[in-house]
Amino acid sequence: MQHKGEQGAKAFAEGTMMAVVTTGTGGYDRLDYRQVPIPVPGPGEVLLSVLAAGVNNTDINTRLGWYSESVRDGTDTSSDDEQRPDGGWNAATPFPFIQGTDCCGRVVSVGPGVDRGRIGARVLVRSCMRKSDFSRMETVWLGSDFDGAFAQYVKVPESEAFTVDCDWSDAELATIPCAYGTAENMVNRAGVRRGERVLVPGASGGVGSALVQLIKRRGAEVIAVTSASKREVIRDLGAARVLCREDDPVAMLGAESVDVVIDNVAGTDFGKMLKVLKRGGRYVSSGAIAGPIVELDMRNMYLKDLTLIGCTAWDAPIFPNLISYIEKGDIRPLLAATYPLDQIAEAQRVFQKKRHIGKIVLIPPS
């Protein structure tokens, strides 16, 4: 079978590729599908032919400048008509650049010092990279801090490209890196143990649906929160109980009834999440899709000896763990839909409607 990297040899030799260049903070008009030079791998780097690239909240949030401290709304209601130079993961965003945090690719070229035996390998890229080593929290993110996977080719450090051996499709593999990496990191940081009860608001999104699988895999009980139309699918994923978004978790579950809350929703329900936690419970978050500004009653936090855990930088075992889970069949992808790369605006519009379960994936031209 001819690989996509071989099929694209002519374009590769000519030195140009098609990519979506995000030109600045703003609306869909900032997504410019155009021809750009193919990146050249430097020492310790590999060049990948992008086989599939997942769509994430972070792609949209970065384009909107949502990470700016000036933004107080949820991710679905933020305005797209303001310039926010401090709106990226690490404050400044390197516009114009190529976004795309999820990458399933094939190695087509290597830089100096890299084993040529890696050429031809199908890989997943670790989205969250450390600037120095795992003893420090400073991060560099694919598609947020440097050019990402919304293109035909992308270059990455060789150490961040993990070979994966499975029968999943390219699009299915592209559902994994950001969502499952974020989810596994939160589960790991929270120290979720067998027999514990874990509440997961927003369980039908990419991270939420990954959490359901990863928590159950550890032998803990999952209580999920989602819309009424998605309850059966989330239950089939492994949730022991599924609440609707309109339900009051305190009324439905009782105060001090769960060991861990893993919450990327936040917003107005934040206080209720602390109330349902048992004494000594853990609250973990890596997002705030319903709004980043919350009301914290300090008494609920300190009188109950709660631990609040923020998660962005992935720990060293996270991505190798995920590769092993894939290869052992411990998890399964949730592929909602695929779109050609040049239809990125439509894919993001559908993504923001939040009617899907799992991930939406973009396919670059071959």
PDB file of N, CA and C in Angstrom, residues 268-349:
ATOM      1  N   THR A 268     -21.285  28.875  36.613  1.00  0.00           N
ATOM      2  CA  THR A 268     -22.126  29.118  37.785  1.00  0.00           C
ATOM      3  C   THR A 268     -22.294  27.902  38.688  1.00  0.00           C
ATOM      4  N   ASP A 269     -22.019  26.702  38.192  1.00  0.00           N
ATOM      5  CA  ASP A 269     -22.189  25.497  39.006  1.00  0.00           C
ATOM      6  C   ASP A 269     -20.943  25.130  39.810  1.00  0.00           C
ATOM      7  N   PHE A 270     -19.911  25.954  39.750  1.00  0.00           N
ATOM      8  CA  PHE A 270     -18.664  25.622  40.441  1.00  0.00           C
ATOM      9  C   PHE A 270     -18.892  25.364  41.933  1.00  0.00           C
ATOM     10  N   GLY A 271     -19.655  26.220  42.594  1.00  0.00           N
ATOM     11  CA  GLY A 271     -19.890  26.069  44.030  1.00  0.00           C
ATOM     12  C   GLY A 271     -20.557  24.763  44.385  1.00  0.00           C
ATOM     13  N   LYS A 272     -21.462  24.294  43.522  1.00  0.00           N
ATOM     14  CA  LYS A 272     -22.146  23.026  43.774  1.00  0.00           C
ATOM     15  C   LYS A 272     -21.168  21.847  43.698  1.00  0.00           C
ATOM     16  N   MET A 273     -20.163  21.988  42.834  1.00  0.00           N
ATOM     17  CA  MET A 273     -19.180  20.909  42.724  1.00  0.00           C
ATOM     18  C   MET A 273     -18.409  20.728  44.022  1.00  0.00           C
ATOM     19  N   LEU A 274     -18.121  21.816  44.710  1.00  0.00           N
ATOM     20  CA  LEU A 274     -17.427  21.708  45.997  1.00  0.00           C
ATOM     21  C   LEU A 274     -18.342  21.139  47.071  1.00  0.00           C
ATOM     22  N   LYS A 275     -19.628  21.430  46.979  1.00  0.00           N
ATOM     23  CA  LYS A 275     -20.562  20.920  47.985  1.00  0.00           C
ATOM     24  C   LYS A 275     -20.720  19.399  47.914  1.00  0.00           C
ATOM     25  N   VAL A 276     -20.661  18.826  46.701  1.00  0.00           N
ATOM     26  CA  VAL A 276     -20.852  17.378  46.594  1.00  0.00           C
ATOM     27  C   VAL A 276     -19.591  16.601  46.968  1.00  0.00           C
ATOM     28  N   LEU A 277     -18.465  17.290  47.090  1.00  0.00           N
ATOM     29  CA  LEU A 277     -17.236  16.593  47.455  1.00  0.00           C
ATOM     30  C   LEU A 277     -17.228  16.190  48.932  1.00  0.00           C
ATOM     31  N   LYS A 278     -16.725  14.999  49.191  1.00  0.00           N
ATOM     32  CA  LYS A 278     -16.537  14.549  50.566  1.00  0.00           C
ATOM     33  C   LYS A 278     -15.404  15.342  51.224  1.00  0.00           C
ATOM     34  N   ARG A 279     -15.318  15.259  52.514  1.00  0.00           N
ATOM     35  CA  ARG A 279     -14.188  15.857  53.221  1.00  0.00           C
ATOM     36  C   ARG A 279     -12.895  15.185  52.750  1.00  0.00           C
ATOM     37  N   GLY A 280     -11.919  16.024  52.428  1.00  0.00           N
ATOM     38  CA  GLY A 280     -10.677  15.500  51.881  1.00  0.00           C
ATOM     39  C   GLY A 280     -10.745  15.208  50.391  1.00  0.00           C
ATOM     40  N   GLY A 281     -11.831  15.626  49.731  1.00  0.00           N
ATOM     41  CA  GLY A 281     -12.006  15.372  48.306  1.00  0.00           C
ATOM     42  C   GLY A 281     -11.104  16.230  47.437  1.00  0.00           C
ATOM     43  N   ARG A 282     -11.064  15.878  46.146  1.00  0.00           N
ATOM     44  CA  ARG A 282     -10.212  16.588  45.196  1.00  0.00           C
ATOM     45  C   ARG A 282     -11.049  17.148  44.045  1.00  0.00           C
ATOM     46  N   TYR A 283     -10.793  18.408  43.727  1.00  0.00           N
ATOM     47  CA  TYR A 283     -11.431  19.059  42.571  1.00  0.00           C
ATOM     48  C   TYR A 283     -10.329  19.334  41.555  1.00  0.00           C
ATOM     49  N   VAL A 284     -10.547  18.873  40.315  1.00  0.00           N
ATOM     50  CA  VAL A 284      -9.517  18.962  39.283  1.00  0.00           C
ATOM     51  C   VAL A 284     -10.091  19.644  38.051  1.00  0.00           C
ATOM     52  N   SER A 285      -9.305  20.523  37.429  1.00  0.00           N
ATOM     53  CA  SER A 285      -9.794  21.224  36.241  1.00  0.00           C
ATOM     54  C   SER A 285      -8.654  21.573  35.297  1.00  0.00           C
ATOM     55  N   SER A 286      -8.977  21.550  33.991  1.00  0.00           N
ATOM     56  CA  SER A 286      -8.061  22.059  32.971  1.00  0.00           C
ATOM     57  C   SER A 286      -8.808  22.940  31.972  1.00  0.00           C
ATOM     58  N   GLY A 287     -10.006  23.408  32.368  1.00  0.00           N
ATOM     59  CA  GLY A 287     -10.784  24.240  31.456  1.00  0.00           C
ATOM     60  C   GLY A 287     -11.970  24.872  32.148  1.00  0.00           C
ATOM     61  N   ALA A 288     -12.686  25.707  31.397  1.00  0.00           N
ATOM     62  CA  ALA A 288     -13.826  26.429  31.973  1.00  0.00           C
ATOM     63  C   ALA A 288     -14.771  26.860  30.863  1.00  0.00           C
ATOM     64  N   ILE A 289     -15.367  25.873  30.176  1.00  0.00           N
ATOM     65  CA  ILE A 289     -16.147  26.202  28.990  1.00  0.00           C
ATOM     66  C   ILE A 289     -17.403  27.018  29.306  1.00  0.00           C
ATOM     67  N   ALA A 290     -17.923  26.919  30.536  1.00  0.00           N
ATOM     68  CA  ALA A 290     -19.114  27.689  30.893  1.00  0.00           C
ATOM     69  C   ALA A 290     -18.762  29.044  31.506  1.00  0.00           C
ATOM     70  N   GLY A 291     -17.471  29.314  31.664  1.00  0.00           N
ATOM     71  CA  GLY A 291     -17.046  30.606  32.200  1.00  0.00           C
ATOM     72  C   GLY A 291     -15.908  30.471  33.184  1.00  0.00           C
ATOM     73  N   PRO A 292     -14.854  31.286  33.041  1.00  0.00           N
ATOM     74  CA  PRO A 292     -13.672  31.153  33.891  1.00  0.00           C
ATOM     75  C   PRO A 292     -13.781  31.848  35.240  1.00  0.00           C
ATOM     76  N   ILE A 293     -14.744  32.745  35.394  1.00  0.00           N
ATOM     77  CA  ILE A 293     -14.880  33.496  36.642  1.00  0.00           C
ATOM     78  C   ILE A 293     -15.935  32.815  37.492  1.00  0.00           C
ATOM     79  N   VAL A 294     -15.528  32.302  38.656  1.00  0.00           N
ATOM     80  CA  VAL A 294     -16.436  31.532  39.501  1.00  0.00           C
ATOM     81  C   VAL A 294     -16.460  32.127  40.901  1.00  0.00           C
ATOM     82  N   GLU A 295     -17.507  31.759  41.653  1.00  0.00           N
ATOM     83  CA  GLU A 295     -17.634  32.197  43.043  1.00  0.00           C
ATOM     84  C   GLU A 295     -17.198  31.068  43.963  1.00  0.00           C
ATOM     85  N   LEU A 296     -16.161  31.327  44.736  1.00  0.00           N
ATOM     86  CA  LEU A 296     -15.620  30.329  45.649  1.00  0.00           C
ATOM     87  C   LEU A 296     -15.909  30.725  47.095  1.00  0.00           C
ATOM     88  N   ASP A 297     -16.672  29.899  47.780  1.00  0.00           N
ATOM     89  CA  ASP A 297     -16.876  30.067  49.210  1.00  0.00           C
ATOM     90  C   ASP A 297     -15.715  29.359  49.903  1.00  0.00           C
ATOM     91  N   MET A 298     -14.801  30.138  50.424  1.00  0.00           N
ATOM     92  CA  MET A 298     -13.604  29.577  51.028  1.00  0.00           C
ATOM     93  C   MET A 298     -13.920  28.591  52.146  1.00  0.00           C
ATOM     94  N   ARG A 299     -15.064  28.754  52.783  1.00  0.00           N
ATOM     95  CA  ARG A 299     -15.420  27.840  53.864  1.00  0.00           C
ATOM     96  C   ARG A 299     -15.645  26.426  53.346  1.00  0.00           C
ATOM     97  N   ASN A 300     -16.241  26.325  52.150  1.00  0.00           N
ATOM     98  CA  ASN A 300     -16.419  25.001  51.560  1.00  0.00           C
ATOM     99  C   ASN A 300     -15.074  24.351  51.244  1.00  0.00           C
ATOM    100  N   MET A 301     -14.092  25.169  50.960  1.00  0.00           N
ATOM    101  CA  MET A 301     -12.781  24.642  50.614  1.00  0.00           C
ATOM    102  C   MET A 301     -11.974  24.244  51.844  1.00  0.00           C
ATOM    103  N   TYR A 302     -11.810  25.193  52.802  1.00  0.00           N
ATOM    104  CA  TYR A 302     -10.894  24.869  53.900  1.00  0.00           C
ATOM    105  C   TYR A 302     -11.528  24.059  55.027  1.00  0.00           C
ATOM    106  N   LEU A 303     -12.822  24.239  55.285  1.00  0.00           N
ATOM    107  CA  LEU A 303     -13.440  23.469  56.354  1.00  0.00           C
ATOM    108  C   LEU A 303     -13.574  21.986  56.011  1.00  0.00           C
ATOM    109  N   LYS A 304     -13.576  21.690  54.697  1.00  0.00           N
ATOM    110  CA  LYS A 304     -13.684  20.298  54.259  1.00  0.00           C
ATOM    111  C   LYS A 304     -12.332  19.721  53.828  1.00  0.00           C
ATOM    112  N   ASP A 305     -11.268  20.484  54.016  1.00  0.00           N
ATOM    113  CA  ASP A 305      -9.925  20.003  53.649  1.00  0.00           C
ATOM    114  C   ASP A 305      -9.855  19.556  52.189  1.00  0.00           C
ATOM    115  N   LEU A 306     -10.452  20.356  51.303  1.00  0.00           N
ATOM    116  CA  LEU A 306     -10.446  20.010  49.882  1.00  0.00           C
ATOM    117  C   LEU A 306      -9.115  20.368  49.238  1.00  0.00           C
ATOM    118  N   THR A 307      -8.796  19.663  48.183  1.00  0.00           N
ATOM    119  CA  THR A 307      -7.628  19.965  47.359  1.00  0.00           C
ATOM    120  C   THR A 307      -8.104  20.405  45.983  1.00  0.00           C
ATOM    121  N   LEU A 308      -7.672  21.591  45.553  1.00  0.00           N
ATOM    122  CA  LEU A 308      -8.001  22.101  44.224  1.00  0.00           C
ATOM    123  C   LEU A 308      -6.764  21.942  43.343  1.00  0.00           C
ATOM    124  N   ILE A 309      -6.922  21.256  42.213  1.00  0.00           N
ATOM    125  CA  ILE A 309      -5.793  20.901  41.364  1.00  0.00           C
ATOM    126  C   ILE A 309      -5.983  21.468  39.962  1.00  0.00           C
ATOM    127  N   GLY A 310      -5.083  22.344  39.560  1.00  0.00           N
ATOM    128  CA  GLY A 310      -5.082  22.852  38.187  1.00  0.00           C
ATOM    129  C   GLY A 310      -4.166  22.011  37.329  1.00  0.00           C
ATOM    130  N   CYS A 311      -4.607  21.690  36.108  1.00  0.00           N
ATOM    131  CA  CYS A 311      -3.837  20.795  35.227  1.00  0.00           C
ATOM    132  C   CYS A 311      -3.687  21.387  33.827  1.00  0.00           C
ATOM    133  N   THR A 312      -2.475  21.706  33.450  1.00  0.00           N
ATOM    134  CA  THR A 312      -2.174  22.038  32.065  1.00  0.00           C
ATOM    135  C   THR A 312      -0.988  21.217  31.584  1.00  0.00           C
ATOM    136  N   ALA A 313       0.155  21.327  32.257  1.00  0.00           N
ATOM    137  CA  ALA A 313       1.349  20.578  31.855  1.00  0.00           C
ATOM    138  C   ALA A 313       1.150  19.085  32.088  1.00  0.00           C
ATOM    139  N   TRP A 314       1.355  18.301  31.025  1.00  0.00           N
ATOM    140  CA  TRP A 314       1.204  16.845  31.148  1.00  0.00           C
ATOM    141  C   TRP A 314       2.436  16.248  31.807  1.00  0.00           C
ATOM    142  N   ASP A 315       2.207  15.290  32.686  1.00  0.00           N
ATOM    143  CA  ASP A 315       3.309  14.609  33.359  1.00  0.00           C
ATOM    144  C   ASP A 315       3.913  13.534  32.445  1.00  0.00           C
ATOM    145  N   ALA A 316       5.135  13.109  32.770  1.00  0.00           N
ATOM    146  CA  ALA A 316       5.907  12.229  31.891  1.00  0.00           C
ATOM    147  C   ALA A 316       5.191  10.935  31.488  1.00  0.00           C
ATOM    148  N   PRO A 317       4.458  10.250  32.381  1.00  0.00           N
ATOM    149  CA  PRO A 317       3.870   8.961  31.994  1.00  0.00           C
ATOM    150  C   PRO A 317       2.635   9.075  31.096  1.00  0.00           C
ATOM    151  N   ILE A 318       2.068  10.269  30.978  1.00  0.00           N
ATOM    152  CA  ILE A 318       0.730  10.406  30.385  1.00  0.00           C
ATOM    153  C   ILE A 318       0.660   9.880  28.957  1.00  0.00           C
ATOM    154  N   PHE A 319       1.494  10.381  28.072  1.00  0.00           N
ATOM    155  CA  PHE A 319       1.361   9.985  26.667  1.00  0.00           C
ATOM    156  C   PHE A 319       1.793   8.541  26.421  1.00  0.00           C
ATOM    157  N   PRO A 320       2.899   8.074  27.008  1.00  0.00           N
ATOM    158  CA  PRO A 320       3.192   6.642  26.876  1.00  0.00           C
ATOM    159  C   PRO A 320       2.055   5.753  27.386  1.00  0.00           C
ATOM    160  N   ASN A 321       1.391   6.182  28.468  1.00  0.00           N
ATOM    161  CA  ASN A 321       0.230   5.432  28.954  1.00  0.00           C
ATOM    162  C   ASN A 321      -0.828   5.307  27.865  1.00  0.00           C
ATOM    163  N   LEU A 322      -1.149   6.429  27.226  1.00  0.00           N
ATOM    164  CA  LEU A 322      -2.202   6.426  26.211  1.00  0.00           C
ATOM    165  C   LEU A 322      -1.860   5.510  25.042  1.00  0.00           C
ATOM    166  N   ILE A 323      -0.610   5.562  24.600  1.00  0.00           N
ATOM    167  CA  ILE A 323      -0.207   4.682  23.501  1.00  0.00           C
ATOM    168  C   ILE A 323      -0.422   3.218  23.905  1.00  0.00           C
ATOM    169  N   SER A 324      -0.069   2.879  25.132  1.00  0.00           N
ATOM    170  CA  SER A 324      -0.259   1.494  25.596  1.00  0.00           C
ATOM    171  C   SER A 324      -1.738   1.139  25.688  1.00  0.00           C
ATOM    172  N   TYR A 325      -2.584   2.080  26.122  1.00  0.00           N
ATOM    173  CA  TYR A 325      -4.019   1.805  26.204  1.00  0.00           C
ATOM    174  C   TYR A 325      -4.604   1.527  24.815  1.00  0.00           C
ATOM    175  N   ILE A 326      -4.143   2.307  23.826  1.00  0.00           N
ATOM    176  CA  ILE A 326      -4.615   2.104  22.451  1.00  0.00           C
ATOM    177  C   ILE A 326      -4.208   0.716  21.969  1.00  0.00           C
ATOM    178  N   GLU A 327      -2.931   0.397  22.138  1.00  0.00           N
ATOM    179  CA  GLU A 327      -2.415  -0.858  21.594  1.00  0.00           C
ATOM    180  C   GLU A 327      -2.988  -2.072  22.301  1.00  0.00           C
ATOM    181  N   LYS A 328      -3.404  -1.917  23.569  1.00  0.00           N
ATOM    182  CA  LYS A 328      -4.015  -3.030  24.311  1.00  0.00           C
ATOM    183  C   LYS A 328      -5.532  -3.072  24.160  1.00  0.00           C
ATOM    184  N   GLY A 329      -6.112  -2.072  23.504  1.00  0.00           N
ATOM    185  CA  GLY A 329      -7.564  -2.046  23.326  1.00  0.00           C
ATOM    186  C   GLY A 329      -8.324  -1.642  24.570  1.00  0.00           C
ATOM    187  N   ASP A 330      -7.667  -0.909  25.469  1.00  0.00           N
ATOM    188  CA  ASP A 330      -8.318  -0.494  26.714  1.00  0.00           C
ATOM    189  C   ASP A 330      -9.269   0.682  26.527  1.00  0.00           C
ATOM    190  N   ILE A 331      -9.083   1.461  25.479  1.00  0.00           N
ATOM    191  CA  ILE A 331      -9.942   2.616  25.203  1.00  0.00           C
ATOM    192  C   ILE A 331     -10.393   2.540  23.755  1.00  0.00           C
ATOM    193  N   ARG A 332     -11.416   3.293  23.439  1.00  0.00           N
ATOM    194  CA  ARG A 332     -11.868   3.357  22.058  1.00  0.00           C
ATOM    195  C   ARG A 332     -12.130   4.799  21.670  1.00  0.00           C
ATOM    196  N   PRO A 333     -11.898   5.117  20.416  1.00  0.00           N
ATOM    197  CA  PRO A 333     -12.092   6.499  19.977  1.00  0.00           C
ATOM    198  C   PRO A 333     -13.561   6.809  19.773  1.00  0.00           C
ATOM    199  N   LEU A 334     -13.906   8.069  19.908  1.00  0.00           N
ATOM    200  CA  LEU A 334     -15.253   8.540  19.582  1.00  0.00           C
ATOM    201  C   LEU A 334     -15.119   9.579  18.472  1.00  0.00           C
ATOM    202  N   LEU A 335     -15.250   9.100  17.257  1.00  0.00           N
ATOM    203  CA  LEU A 335     -15.127   9.953  16.080  1.00  0.00           C
ATOM    204  C   LEU A 335     -16.509  10.429  15.667  1.00  0.00           C
ATOM    205  N   ALA A 336     -16.774  11.717  15.854  1.00  0.00           N
ATOM    206  CA  ALA A 336     -18.095  12.266  15.545  1.00  0.00           C
ATOM    207  C   ALA A 336     -18.278  12.527  14.058  1.00  0.00           C
ATOM    208  N   ALA A 337     -17.239  13.084  13.406  1.00  0.00           N
ATOM    209  CA  ALA A 337     -17.350  13.447  11.991  1.00  0.00           C
ATOM    210  C   ALA A 337     -15.975  13.827  11.468  1.00  0.00           C
ATOM    211  N   THR A 338     -15.810  13.746  10.147  1.00  0.00           N
ATOM    212  CA  THR A 338     -14.599  14.233   9.496  1.00  0.00           C
ATOM    213  C   THR A 338     -14.967  15.272   8.443  1.00  0.00           C
ATOM    214  N   TYR A 339     -14.065  16.221   8.240  1.00  0.00           N
ATOM    215  CA  TYR A 339     -14.217  17.271   7.223  1.00  0.00           C
ATOM    216  C   TYR A 339     -12.889  17.446   6.497  1.00  0.00           C
ATOM    217  N   PRO A 340     -12.927  17.797   5.207  1.00  0.00           N
ATOM    218  CA  PRO A 340     -11.677  18.179   4.544  1.00  0.00           C
ATOM    219  C   PRO A 340     -11.082  19.409   5.224  1.00  0.00           C
ATOM    220  N   LEU A 341      -9.770  19.526   5.204  1.00  0.00           N
ATOM    221  CA  LEU A 341      -9.095  20.627   5.880  1.00  0.00           C
ATOM    222  C   LEU A 341      -9.594  21.990   5.413  1.00  0.00           C
ATOM    223  N   ASP A 342      -9.905  22.119   4.127  1.00  0.00           N
ATOM    224  CA  ASP A 342     -10.342  23.433   3.632  1.00  0.00           C
ATOM    225  C   ASP A 342     -11.741  23.814   4.113  1.00  0.00           C
ATOM    226  N   GLN A 343     -12.437  22.880   4.797  1.00  0.00           N
ATOM    227  CA  GLN A 343     -13.745  23.183   5.379  1.00  0.00           C
ATOM    228  C   GLN A 343     -13.651  23.386   6.890  1.00  0.00           C
ATOM    229  N   ILE A 344     -12.529  23.897   7.353  1.00  0.00           N
ATOM    230  CA  ILE A 344     -12.291  24.060   8.778  1.00  0.00           C
ATOM    231  C   ILE A 344     -13.314  24.975   9.439  1.00  0.00           C
ATOM    232  N   ALA A 345     -13.721  26.035   8.749  1.00  0.00           N
ATOM    233  CA  ALA A 345     -14.689  26.951   9.355  1.00  0.00           C
ATOM    234  C   ALA A 345     -16.000  26.240   9.646  1.00  0.00           C
ATOM    235  N   GLU A 346     -16.476  25.438   8.706  1.00  0.00           N
ATOM    236  CA  GLU A 346     -17.715  24.695   8.915  1.00  0.00           C
ATOM    237  C   GLU A 346     -17.542  23.673  10.037  1.00  0.00           C
ATOM    238  N   ALA A 347     -16.398  23.011  10.077  1.00  0.00           N
ATOM    239  CA  ALA A 347     -16.136  22.039  11.143  1.00  0.00           C
ATOM    240  C   ALA A 347     -16.167  22.712  12.509  1.00  0.00           C
ATOM    241  N   GLN A 348     -15.590  23.904  12.615  1.00  0.00           N
ATOM    242  CA  GLN A 348     -15.588  24.612  13.892  1.00  0.00           C
ATOM    243  C   GLN A 348     -16.983  25.133  14.252  1.00  0.00           C
ATOM    244  N   ARG A 349     -17.771  25.510  13.254  1.00  0.00           N
ATOM    245  CA  ARG A 349     -19.160  25.934  13.537  1.00  0.00           C
ATOM    246  C   ARG A 349     -19.941  24.768  14.137  1.00  0.00           C
TER     247      ARG A 349
END
